[in-house]
Amino acid sequence: MNASVAIQVLPTVTDDEEVIRIVDEVIDYIKSTGLSYYVGPSETSIEGDYEELMEIVKNCQYVAAKAGCPAMNTYVKIAFNPEGEVLTIDRKVTKHHQ
């Protein structure tokens, strides 16, 4: 695993229930990739191969649009180490959830 991303998709809709529905569709897509992920209150972290993660980040926009989102703002944080490993989600957060 040479990369991890944290992604936040913010649909530009005014109804909170619609925001939740669209974001849930994006999270369901992320789950379907089979990669390790962690859903937080403001973003979802995913870890894996850099190229695969960049494809997932791109597809998150399309999933939101297909779910009926007319426009969105997306924020992405990327940790990338082309020659090695990055810190895992587990190592970063497990101690805080025991």
PDB file of N, CA and C in Angstrom:
ATOM      1  N   MET A   1       0.846  -1.171   0.000  1.00  0.00           N
ATOM      2  CA  MET A   1       0.000   0.000   0.000  1.00  0.00           C
ATOM      3  C   MET A   1       0.893   1.236   0.000  1.00  0.00           C
ATOM      4  N   ASN A   2       0.869   1.949  -1.107  1.00  0.00           N
ATOM      5  CA  ASN A   2       1.760   3.105  -1.205  1.00  0.00           C
ATOM      6  C   ASN A   2       1.024   4.443  -1.135  1.00  0.00           C
ATOM      7  N   ALA A   3      -0.292   4.400  -0.839  1.00  0.00           N
ATOM      8  CA  ALA A   3      -1.044   5.657  -0.771  1.00  0.00           C
ATOM      9  C   ALA A   3      -2.281   5.512   0.098  1.00  0.00           C
ATOM     10  N   SER A   4      -2.722   6.639   0.586  1.00  0.00           N
ATOM     11  CA  SER A   4      -4.035   6.720   1.232  1.00  0.00           C
ATOM     12  C   SER A   4      -4.635   8.061   0.856  1.00  0.00           C
ATOM     13  N   VAL A   5      -5.946   8.084   0.788  1.00  0.00           N
ATOM     14  CA  VAL A   5      -6.649   9.331   0.497  1.00  0.00           C
ATOM     15  C   VAL A   5      -7.757   9.523   1.515  1.00  0.00           C
ATOM     16  N   ALA A   6      -8.059  10.760   1.775  1.00  0.00           N
ATOM     17  CA  ALA A   6      -9.241  11.133   2.534  1.00  0.00           C
ATOM     18  C   ALA A   6     -10.079  11.970   1.588  1.00  0.00           C
ATOM     19  N   ILE A   7     -11.334  11.567   1.401  1.00  0.00           N
ATOM     20  CA  ILE A   7     -12.186  12.263   0.440  1.00  0.00           C
ATOM     21  C   ILE A   7     -13.461  12.732   1.126  1.00  0.00           C
ATOM     22  N   GLN A   8     -13.851  13.934   0.797  1.00  0.00           N
ATOM     23  CA  GLN A   8     -15.090  14.531   1.287  1.00  0.00           C
ATOM     24  C   GLN A   8     -15.841  15.068   0.076  1.00  0.00           C
ATOM     25  N   VAL A   9     -16.993  14.477  -0.198  1.00  0.00           N
ATOM     26  CA  VAL A   9     -17.855  14.935  -1.288  1.00  0.00           C
ATOM     27  C   VAL A   9     -18.985  15.739  -0.665  1.00  0.00           C
ATOM     28  N   LEU A  10     -19.108  16.986  -1.072  1.00  0.00           N
ATOM     29  CA  LEU A  10     -20.134  17.879  -0.534  1.00  0.00           C
ATOM     30  C   LEU A  10     -21.118  18.236  -1.637  1.00  0.00           C
ATOM     31  N   PRO A  11     -22.262  17.545  -1.692  1.00  0.00           N
ATOM     32  CA  PRO A  11     -23.272  17.851  -2.706  1.00  0.00           C
ATOM     33  C   PRO A  11     -23.815  19.263  -2.513  1.00  0.00           C
ATOM     34  N   THR A  12     -24.042  19.959  -3.609  1.00  0.00           N
ATOM     35  CA  THR A  12     -24.609  21.304  -3.525  1.00  0.00           C
ATOM     36  C   THR A  12     -26.128  21.211  -3.637  1.00  0.00           C
ATOM     37  N   VAL A  13     -26.706  20.596  -2.622  1.00  0.00           N
ATOM     38  CA  VAL A  13     -28.154  20.515  -2.480  1.00  0.00           C
ATOM     39  C   VAL A  13     -28.499  21.094  -1.116  1.00  0.00           C
ATOM     40  N   THR A  14     -29.723  21.566  -0.954  1.00  0.00           N
ATOM     41  CA  THR A  14     -30.067  22.264   0.284  1.00  0.00           C
ATOM     42  C   THR A  14     -30.707  21.374   1.339  1.00  0.00           C
ATOM     43  N   ASP A  15     -31.258  20.263   0.953  1.00  0.00           N
ATOM     44  CA  ASP A  15     -31.941  19.378   1.891  1.00  0.00           C
ATOM     45  C   ASP A  15     -30.941  18.421   2.541  1.00  0.00           C
ATOM     46  N   ASP A  16     -30.886  18.413   3.883  1.00  0.00           N
ATOM     47  CA  ASP A  16     -29.939  17.561   4.597  1.00  0.00           C
ATOM     48  C   ASP A  16     -30.131  16.083   4.270  1.00  0.00           C
ATOM     49  N   GLU A  17     -31.363  15.647   4.158  1.00  0.00           N
ATOM     50  CA  GLU A  17     -31.620  14.238   3.842  1.00  0.00           C
ATOM     51  C   GLU A  17     -31.084  13.877   2.456  1.00  0.00           C
ATOM     52  N   GLU A  18     -31.152  14.816   1.533  1.00  0.00           N
ATOM     53  CA  GLU A  18     -30.622  14.578   0.192  1.00  0.00           C
ATOM     54  C   GLU A  18     -29.096  14.519   0.232  1.00  0.00           C
ATOM     55  N   VAL A  19     -28.476  15.361   1.029  1.00  0.00           N
ATOM     56  CA  VAL A  19     -27.019  15.305   1.202  1.00  0.00           C
ATOM     57  C   VAL A  19     -26.627  13.925   1.714  1.00  0.00           C
ATOM     58  N   ILE A  20     -27.300  13.469   2.753  1.00  0.00           N
ATOM     59  CA  ILE A  20     -26.989  12.161   3.338  1.00  0.00           C
ATOM     60  C   ILE A  20     -27.196  11.050   2.317  1.00  0.00           C
ATOM     61  N   ARG A  21     -28.264  11.100   1.561  1.00  0.00           N
ATOM     62  CA  ARG A  21     -28.546  10.056   0.574  1.00  0.00           C
ATOM     63  C   ARG A  21     -27.440   9.981  -0.479  1.00  0.00           C
ATOM     64  N   ILE A  22     -27.033  11.136  -0.983  1.00  0.00           N
ATOM     65  CA  ILE A  22     -25.998  11.169  -2.020  1.00  0.00           C
ATOM     66  C   ILE A  22     -24.655  10.706  -1.448  1.00  0.00           C
ATOM     67  N   VAL A  23     -24.290  11.208  -0.283  1.00  0.00           N
ATOM     68  CA  VAL A  23     -23.028  10.796   0.338  1.00  0.00           C
ATOM     69  C   VAL A  23     -23.046   9.297   0.628  1.00  0.00           C
ATOM     70  N   ASP A  24     -24.181   8.765   1.061  1.00  0.00           N
ATOM     71  CA  ASP A  24     -24.280   7.319   1.297  1.00  0.00           C
ATOM     72  C   ASP A  24     -24.037   6.526   0.015  1.00  0.00           C
ATOM     73  N   GLU A  25     -24.491   7.039  -1.117  1.00  0.00           N
ATOM     74  CA  GLU A  25     -24.231   6.369  -2.403  1.00  0.00           C
ATOM     75  C   GLU A  25     -22.734   6.343  -2.700  1.00  0.00           C
ATOM     76  N   VAL A  26     -22.057   7.445  -2.411  1.00  0.00           N
ATOM     77  CA  VAL A  26     -20.611   7.506  -2.629  1.00  0.00           C
ATOM     78  C   VAL A  26     -19.906   6.521  -1.695  1.00  0.00           C
ATOM     79  N   ILE A  27     -20.319   6.484  -0.441  1.00  0.00           N
ATOM     80  CA  ILE A  27     -19.706   5.552   0.512  1.00  0.00           C
ATOM     81  C   ILE A  27     -19.963   4.105   0.094  1.00  0.00           C
ATOM     82  N   ASP A  28     -21.166   3.808  -0.374  1.00  0.00           N
ATOM     83  CA  ASP A  28     -21.451   2.453  -0.865  1.00  0.00           C
ATOM     84  C   ASP A  28     -20.520   2.080  -2.016  1.00  0.00           C
ATOM     85  N   TYR A  29     -20.256   3.034  -2.902  1.00  0.00           N
ATOM     86  CA  TYR A  29     -19.315   2.779  -3.994  1.00  0.00           C
ATOM     87  C   TYR A  29     -17.930   2.474  -3.425  1.00  0.00           C
ATOM     88  N   ILE A  30     -17.468   3.288  -2.480  1.00  0.00           N
ATOM     89  CA  ILE A  30     -16.148   3.062  -1.886  1.00  0.00           C
ATOM     90  C   ILE A  30     -16.086   1.671  -1.254  1.00  0.00           C
ATOM     91  N   LYS A  31     -17.134   1.290  -0.531  1.00  0.00           N
ATOM     92  CA  LYS A  31     -17.191  -0.053   0.069  1.00  0.00           C
ATOM     93  C   LYS A  31     -17.071  -1.132  -0.996  1.00  0.00           C
ATOM     94  N   SER A  32     -17.693  -0.913  -2.152  1.00  0.00           N
ATOM     95  CA  SER A  32     -17.719  -1.924  -3.207  1.00  0.00           C
ATOM     96  C   SER A  32     -16.355  -2.157  -3.846  1.00  0.00           C
ATOM     97  N   THR A  33     -15.394  -1.265  -3.617  1.00  0.00           N
ATOM     98  CA  THR A  33     -14.075  -1.426  -4.229  1.00  0.00           C
ATOM     99  C   THR A  33     -13.270  -2.532  -3.566  1.00  0.00           C
ATOM    100  N   GLY A  34     -13.638  -2.914  -2.360  1.00  0.00           N
ATOM    101  CA  GLY A  34     -12.914  -3.953  -1.643  1.00  0.00           C
ATOM    102  C   GLY A  34     -11.665  -3.455  -0.926  1.00  0.00           C
ATOM    103  N   LEU A  35     -11.371  -2.168  -1.035  1.00  0.00           N
ATOM    104  CA  LEU A  35     -10.205  -1.622  -0.349  1.00  0.00           C
ATOM    105  C   LEU A  35     -10.530  -1.329   1.107  1.00  0.00           C
ATOM    106  N   SER A  36      -9.489  -1.196   1.908  1.00  0.00           N
ATOM    107  CA  SER A  36      -9.658  -0.826   3.302  1.00  0.00           C
ATOM    108  C   SER A  36     -10.084   0.643   3.365  1.00  0.00           C
ATOM    109  N   TYR A  37     -11.114   0.925   4.157  1.00  0.00           N
ATOM    110  CA  TYR A  37     -11.623   2.295   4.257  1.00  0.00           C
ATOM    111  C   TYR A  37     -12.094   2.557   5.679  1.00  0.00           C
ATOM    112  N   TYR A  38     -12.272   3.821   6.008  1.00  0.00           N
ATOM    113  CA  TYR A  38     -12.769   4.242   7.313  1.00  0.00           C
ATOM    114  C   TYR A  38     -13.668   5.447   7.090  1.00  0.00           C
ATOM    115  N   VAL A  39     -14.922   5.328   7.504  1.00  0.00           N
ATOM    116  CA  VAL A  39     -15.881   6.425   7.363  1.00  0.00           C
ATOM    117  C   VAL A  39     -15.843   7.257   8.635  1.00  0.00           C
ATOM    118  N   GLY A  40     -15.511   8.522   8.476  1.00  0.00           N
ATOM    119  CA  GLY A  40     -15.535   9.459   9.583  1.00  0.00           C
ATOM    120  C   GLY A  40     -16.703  10.419   9.416  1.00  0.00           C
ATOM    121  N   PRO A  41     -16.898  11.315  10.352  1.00  0.00           N
ATOM    122  CA  PRO A  41     -18.039  12.227  10.275  1.00  0.00           C
ATOM    123  C   PRO A  41     -17.929  13.266   9.168  1.00  0.00           C
ATOM    124  N   SER A  42     -16.715  13.546   8.691  1.00  0.00           N
ATOM    125  CA  SER A  42     -16.540  14.586   7.677  1.00  0.00           C
ATOM    126  C   SER A  42     -15.863  14.107   6.407  1.00  0.00           C
ATOM    127  N   GLU A  43     -15.257  12.922   6.442  1.00  0.00           N
ATOM    128  CA  GLU A  43     -14.558  12.407   5.269  1.00  0.00           C
ATOM    129  C   GLU A  43     -14.401  10.906   5.401  1.00  0.00           C
ATOM    130  N   THR A  44     -14.091  10.274   4.292  1.00  0.00           N
ATOM    131  CA  THR A  44     -13.822   8.844   4.279  1.00  0.00           C
ATOM    132  C   THR A  44     -12.390   8.629   3.823  1.00  0.00           C
ATOM    133  N   SER A  45     -11.649   7.825   4.573  1.00  0.00           N
ATOM    134  CA  SER A  45     -10.274   7.490   4.228  1.00  0.00           C
ATOM    135  C   SER A  45     -10.243   6.131   3.545  1.00  0.00           C
ATOM    136  N   ILE A  46      -9.390   6.017   2.537  1.00  0.00           N
ATOM    137  CA  ILE A  46      -9.239   4.784   1.781  1.00  0.00           C
ATOM    138  C   ILE A  46      -7.746   4.552   1.595  1.00  0.00           C
ATOM    139  N   GLU A  47      -7.314   3.288   1.660  1.00  0.00           N
ATOM    140  CA  GLU A  47      -5.899   3.019   1.440  1.00  0.00           C
ATOM    141  C   GLU A  47      -5.711   1.941   0.383  1.00  0.00           C
ATOM    142  N   GLY A  48      -4.616   2.076  -0.379  1.00  0.00           N
ATOM    143  CA  GLY A  48      -4.334   1.119  -1.437  1.00  0.00           C
ATOM    144  C   GLY A  48      -3.255   1.628  -2.368  1.00  0.00           C
ATOM    145  N   ASP A  49      -3.318   1.196  -3.606  1.00  0.00           N
ATOM    146  CA  ASP A  49      -2.384   1.609  -4.644  1.00  0.00           C
ATOM    147  C   ASP A  49      -2.776   2.985  -5.176  1.00  0.00           C
ATOM    148  N   TYR A  50      -1.788   3.842  -5.366  1.00  0.00           N
ATOM    149  CA  TYR A  50      -2.036   5.217  -5.790  1.00  0.00           C
ATOM    150  C   TYR A  50      -2.923   5.306  -7.033  1.00  0.00           C
ATOM    151  N   GLU A  51      -2.585   4.578  -8.076  1.00  0.00           N
ATOM    152  CA  GLU A  51      -3.352   4.661  -9.325  1.00  0.00           C
ATOM    153  C   GLU A  51      -4.806   4.239  -9.108  1.00  0.00           C
ATOM    154  N   GLU A  52      -5.009   3.177  -8.359  1.00  0.00           N
ATOM    155  CA  GLU A  52      -6.367   2.711  -8.088  1.00  0.00           C
ATOM    156  C   GLU A  52      -7.148   3.744  -7.267  1.00  0.00           C
ATOM    157  N   LEU A  53      -6.481   4.354  -6.305  1.00  0.00           N
ATOM    158  CA  LEU A  53      -7.151   5.369  -5.478  1.00  0.00           C
ATOM    159  C   LEU A  53      -7.537   6.597  -6.305  1.00  0.00           C
ATOM    160  N   MET A  54      -6.692   6.992  -7.234  1.00  0.00           N
ATOM    161  CA  MET A  54      -7.018   8.150  -8.067  1.00  0.00           C
ATOM    162  C   MET A  54      -8.236   7.855  -8.942  1.00  0.00           C
ATOM    163  N   GLU A  55      -8.365   6.631  -9.406  1.00  0.00           N
ATOM    164  CA  GLU A  55      -9.550   6.231 -10.176  1.00  0.00           C
ATOM    165  C   GLU A  55     -10.801   6.269  -9.291  1.00  0.00           C
ATOM    166  N   ILE A  56     -10.676   5.827  -8.065  1.00  0.00           N
ATOM    167  CA  ILE A  56     -11.804   5.855  -7.126  1.00  0.00           C
ATOM    168  C   ILE A  56     -12.212   7.289  -6.832  1.00  0.00           C
ATOM    169  N   VAL A  57     -11.236   8.163  -6.600  1.00  0.00           N
ATOM    170  CA  VAL A  57     -11.539   9.584  -6.352  1.00  0.00           C
ATOM    171  C   VAL A  57     -12.326  10.156  -7.527  1.00  0.00           C
ATOM    172  N   LYS A  58     -11.873   9.869  -8.735  1.00  0.00           N
ATOM    173  CA  LYS A  58     -12.581  10.352  -9.934  1.00  0.00           C
ATOM    174  C   LYS A  58     -14.002   9.798  -9.976  1.00  0.00           C
ATOM    175  N   ASN A  59     -14.134   8.514  -9.748  1.00  0.00           N
ATOM    176  CA  ASN A  59     -15.448   7.876  -9.841  1.00  0.00           C
ATOM    177  C   ASN A  59     -16.421   8.356  -8.775  1.00  0.00           C
ATOM    178  N   CYS A  60     -15.928   8.809  -7.640  1.00  0.00           N
ATOM    179  CA  CYS A  60     -16.824   9.324  -6.594  1.00  0.00           C
ATOM    180  C   CYS A  60     -17.668  10.484  -7.127  1.00  0.00           C
ATOM    181  N   GLN A  61     -17.075  11.310  -7.989  1.00  0.00           N
ATOM    182  CA  GLN A  61     -17.826  12.426  -8.572  1.00  0.00           C
ATOM    183  C   GLN A  61     -18.952  11.906  -9.457  1.00  0.00           C
ATOM    184  N   TYR A  62     -18.634  10.898 -10.264  1.00  0.00           N
ATOM    185  CA  TYR A  62     -19.637  10.328 -11.169  1.00  0.00           C
ATOM    186  C   TYR A  62     -20.752   9.621 -10.414  1.00  0.00           C
ATOM    187  N   VAL A  63     -20.400   8.956  -9.317  1.00  0.00           N
ATOM    188  CA  VAL A  63     -21.412   8.283  -8.498  1.00  0.00           C
ATOM    189  C   VAL A  63     -22.376   9.311  -7.918  1.00  0.00           C
ATOM    190  N   ALA A  64     -21.843  10.418  -7.402  1.00  0.00           N
ATOM    191  CA  ALA A  64     -22.696  11.466  -6.846  1.00  0.00           C
ATOM    192  C   ALA A  64     -23.596  12.057  -7.927  1.00  0.00           C
ATOM    193  N   ALA A  65     -23.039  12.300  -9.102  1.00  0.00           N
ATOM    194  CA  ALA A  65     -23.835  12.856 -10.207  1.00  0.00           C
ATOM    195  C   ALA A  65     -24.933  11.884 -10.618  1.00  0.00           C
ATOM    196  N   LYS A  66     -24.600  10.611 -10.723  1.00  0.00           N
ATOM    197  CA  LYS A  66     -25.599   9.599 -11.098  1.00  0.00           C
ATOM    198  C   LYS A  66     -26.703   9.493 -10.044  1.00  0.00           C
ATOM    199  N   ALA A  67     -26.363   9.806  -8.793  1.00  0.00           N
ATOM    200  CA  ALA A  67     -27.342   9.771  -7.700  1.00  0.00           C
ATOM    201  C   ALA A  67     -28.247  11.000  -7.715  1.00  0.00           C
ATOM    202  N   GLY A  68     -28.026  11.894  -8.667  1.00  0.00           N
ATOM    203  CA  GLY A  68     -28.883  13.065  -8.793  1.00  0.00           C
ATOM    204  C   GLY A  68     -28.285  14.346  -8.269  1.00  0.00           C
ATOM    205  N   CYS A  69     -27.021  14.332  -7.951  1.00  0.00           N
ATOM    206  CA  CYS A  69     -26.360  15.529  -7.440  1.00  0.00           C
ATOM    207  C   CYS A  69     -26.034  16.458  -8.613  1.00  0.00           C
ATOM    208  N   PRO A  70     -26.599  17.675  -8.642  1.00  0.00           N
ATOM    209  CA  PRO A  70     -26.379  18.568  -9.779  1.00  0.00           C
ATOM    210  C   PRO A  70     -24.958  19.130  -9.838  1.00  0.00           C
ATOM    211  N   ALA A  71     -24.324  19.276  -8.690  1.00  0.00           N
ATOM    212  CA  ALA A  71     -22.947  19.782  -8.603  1.00  0.00           C
ATOM    213  C   ALA A  71     -22.427  19.447  -7.211  1.00  0.00           C
ATOM    214  N   MET A  72     -21.127  19.466  -7.068  1.00  0.00           N
ATOM    215  CA  MET A  72     -20.539  19.135  -5.774  1.00  0.00           C
ATOM    216  C   MET A  72     -19.182  19.785  -5.633  1.00  0.00           C
ATOM    217  N   ASN A  73     -18.753  19.925  -4.400  1.00  0.00           N
ATOM    218  CA  ASN A  73     -17.382  20.294  -4.086  1.00  0.00           C
ATOM    219  C   ASN A  73     -16.759  19.064  -3.449  1.00  0.00           C
ATOM    220  N   THR A  74     -15.549  18.732  -3.864  1.00  0.00           N
ATOM    221  CA  THR A  74     -14.878  17.559  -3.331  1.00  0.00           C
ATOM    222  C   THR A  74     -13.500  17.962  -2.837  1.00  0.00           C
ATOM    223  N   TYR A  75     -13.194  17.525  -1.633  1.00  0.00           N
ATOM    224  CA  TYR A  75     -11.907  17.812  -1.019  1.00  0.00           C
ATOM    225  C   TYR A  75     -11.174  16.494  -0.829  1.00  0.00           C
ATOM    226  N   VAL A  76      -9.915  16.449  -1.253  1.00  0.00           N
ATOM    227  CA  VAL A  76      -9.133  15.223  -1.211  1.00  0.00           C
ATOM    228  C   VAL A  76      -7.778  15.514  -0.572  1.00  0.00           C
ATOM    229  N   LYS A  77      -7.396  14.646   0.356  1.00  0.00           N
ATOM    230  CA  LYS A  77      -6.044  14.674   0.925  1.00  0.00           C
ATOM    231  C   LYS A  77      -5.371  13.383   0.483  1.00  0.00           C
ATOM    232  N   ILE A  78      -4.130  13.483   0.057  1.00  0.00           N
ATOM    233  CA  ILE A  78      -3.412  12.324  -0.461  1.00  0.00           C
ATOM    234  C   ILE A  78      -2.098  12.160   0.285  1.00  0.00           C
ATOM    235  N   ALA A  79      -1.872  10.944   0.773  1.00  0.00           N
ATOM    236  CA  ALA A  79      -0.557  10.557   1.292  1.00  0.00           C
ATOM    237  C   ALA A  79      -0.004   9.545   0.299  1.00  0.00           C
ATOM    238  N   PHE A  80       1.168   9.808  -0.231  1.00  0.00           N
ATOM    239  CA  PHE A  80       1.732   8.965  -1.290  1.00  0.00           C
ATOM    240  C   PHE A  80       3.220   8.756  -1.051  1.00  0.00           C
ATOM    241  N   ASN A  81       3.638   7.512  -1.111  1.00  0.00           N
ATOM    242  CA  ASN A  81       5.047   7.167  -1.001  1.00  0.00           C
ATOM    243  C   ASN A  81       5.378   6.204  -2.132  1.00  0.00           C
ATOM    244  N   PRO A  82       5.862   6.706  -3.258  1.00  0.00           N
ATOM    245  CA  PRO A  82       6.082   5.850  -4.423  1.00  0.00           C
ATOM    246  C   PRO A  82       7.102   4.742  -4.195  1.00  0.00           C
ATOM    247  N   GLU A  83       7.954   4.898  -3.208  1.00  0.00           N
ATOM    248  CA  GLU A  83       9.009   3.911  -2.956  1.00  0.00           C
ATOM    249  C   GLU A  83       8.752   3.053  -1.725  1.00  0.00           C
ATOM    250  N   GLY A  84       7.583   3.189  -1.101  1.00  0.00           N
ATOM    251  CA  GLY A  84       7.362   2.413   0.119  1.00  0.00           C
ATOM    252  C   GLY A  84       5.932   2.461   0.591  1.00  0.00           C
ATOM    253  N   GLU A  85       5.782   2.399   1.885  1.00  0.00           N
ATOM    254  CA  GLU A  85       4.477   2.315   2.526  1.00  0.00           C
ATOM    255  C   GLU A  85       4.081   3.661   3.136  1.00  0.00           C
ATOM    256  N   VAL A  86       2.786   3.827   3.361  1.00  0.00           N
ATOM    257  CA  VAL A  86       2.269   4.967   4.128  1.00  0.00           C
ATOM    258  C   VAL A  86       1.647   4.416   5.402  1.00  0.00           C
ATOM    259  N   LEU A  87       1.441   5.267   6.372  1.00  0.00           N
ATOM    260  CA  LEU A  87       0.793   4.844   7.612  1.00  0.00           C
ATOM    261  C   LEU A  87      -0.606   4.319   7.314  1.00  0.00           C
ATOM    262  N   THR A  88      -0.979   3.230   7.963  1.00  0.00           N
ATOM    263  CA  THR A  88      -2.289   2.637   7.742  1.00  0.00           C
ATOM    264  C   THR A  88      -3.359   3.357   8.551  1.00  0.00           C
ATOM    265  N   ILE A  89      -4.592   3.217   8.110  1.00  0.00           N
ATOM    266  CA  ILE A  89      -5.734   3.742   8.855  1.00  0.00           C
ATOM    267  C   ILE A  89      -5.735   3.162  10.258  1.00  0.00           C
ATOM    268  N   ASP A  90      -5.533   1.846  10.340  1.00  0.00           N
ATOM    269  CA  ASP A  90      -5.548   1.154  11.626  1.00  0.00           C
ATOM    270  C   ASP A  90      -4.529   1.753  12.590  1.00  0.00           C
ATOM    271  N   ARG A  91      -3.341   1.971  12.113  1.00  0.00           N
ATOM    272  CA  ARG A  91      -2.289   2.525  12.977  1.00  0.00           C
ATOM    273  C   ARG A  91      -2.617   3.953  13.423  1.00  0.00           C
ATOM    274  N   LYS A  92      -3.289   4.697  12.575  1.00  0.00           N
ATOM    275  CA  LYS A  92      -3.617   6.085  12.895  1.00  0.00           C
ATOM    276  C   LYS A  92      -4.748   6.221  13.901  1.00  0.00           C
ATOM    277  N   VAL A  93      -5.772   5.350  13.838  1.00  0.00           N
ATOM    278  CA  VAL A  93      -6.972   5.627  14.633  1.00  0.00           C
ATOM    279  C   VAL A  93      -7.373   4.572  15.648  1.00  0.00           C
ATOM    280  N   THR A  94      -6.859   3.359  15.577  1.00  0.00           N
ATOM    281  CA  THR A  94      -7.323   2.293  16.472  1.00  0.00           C
ATOM    282  C   THR A  94      -7.207   2.680  17.942  1.00  0.00           C
ATOM    283  N   LYS A  95      -6.118   3.269  18.338  1.00  0.00           N
ATOM    284  CA  LYS A  95      -5.919   3.621  19.756  1.00  0.00           C
ATOM    285  C   LYS A  95      -6.969   4.596  20.268  1.00  0.00           C
ATOM    286  N   HIS A  96      -7.618   5.313  19.353  1.00  0.00           N
ATOM    287  CA  HIS A  96      -8.634   6.282  19.757  1.00  0.00           C
ATOM    288  C   HIS A  96     -10.030   5.690  19.850  1.00  0.00           C
ATOM    289  N   HIS A  97     -10.189   4.425  19.454  1.00  0.00           N
ATOM    290  CA  HIS A  97     -11.500   3.799  19.429  1.00  0.00           C
ATOM    291  C   HIS A  97     -11.560   2.545  20.269  1.00  0.00           C
ATOM    292  N   GLN A  98     -10.768   2.475  21.311  1.00  0.00           N
ATOM    293  CA  GLN A  98     -10.757   1.306  22.189  1.00  0.00           C
ATOM    294  C   GLN A  98     -11.479   1.578  23.477  1.00  0.00           C
TER     295      GLN A  98
END
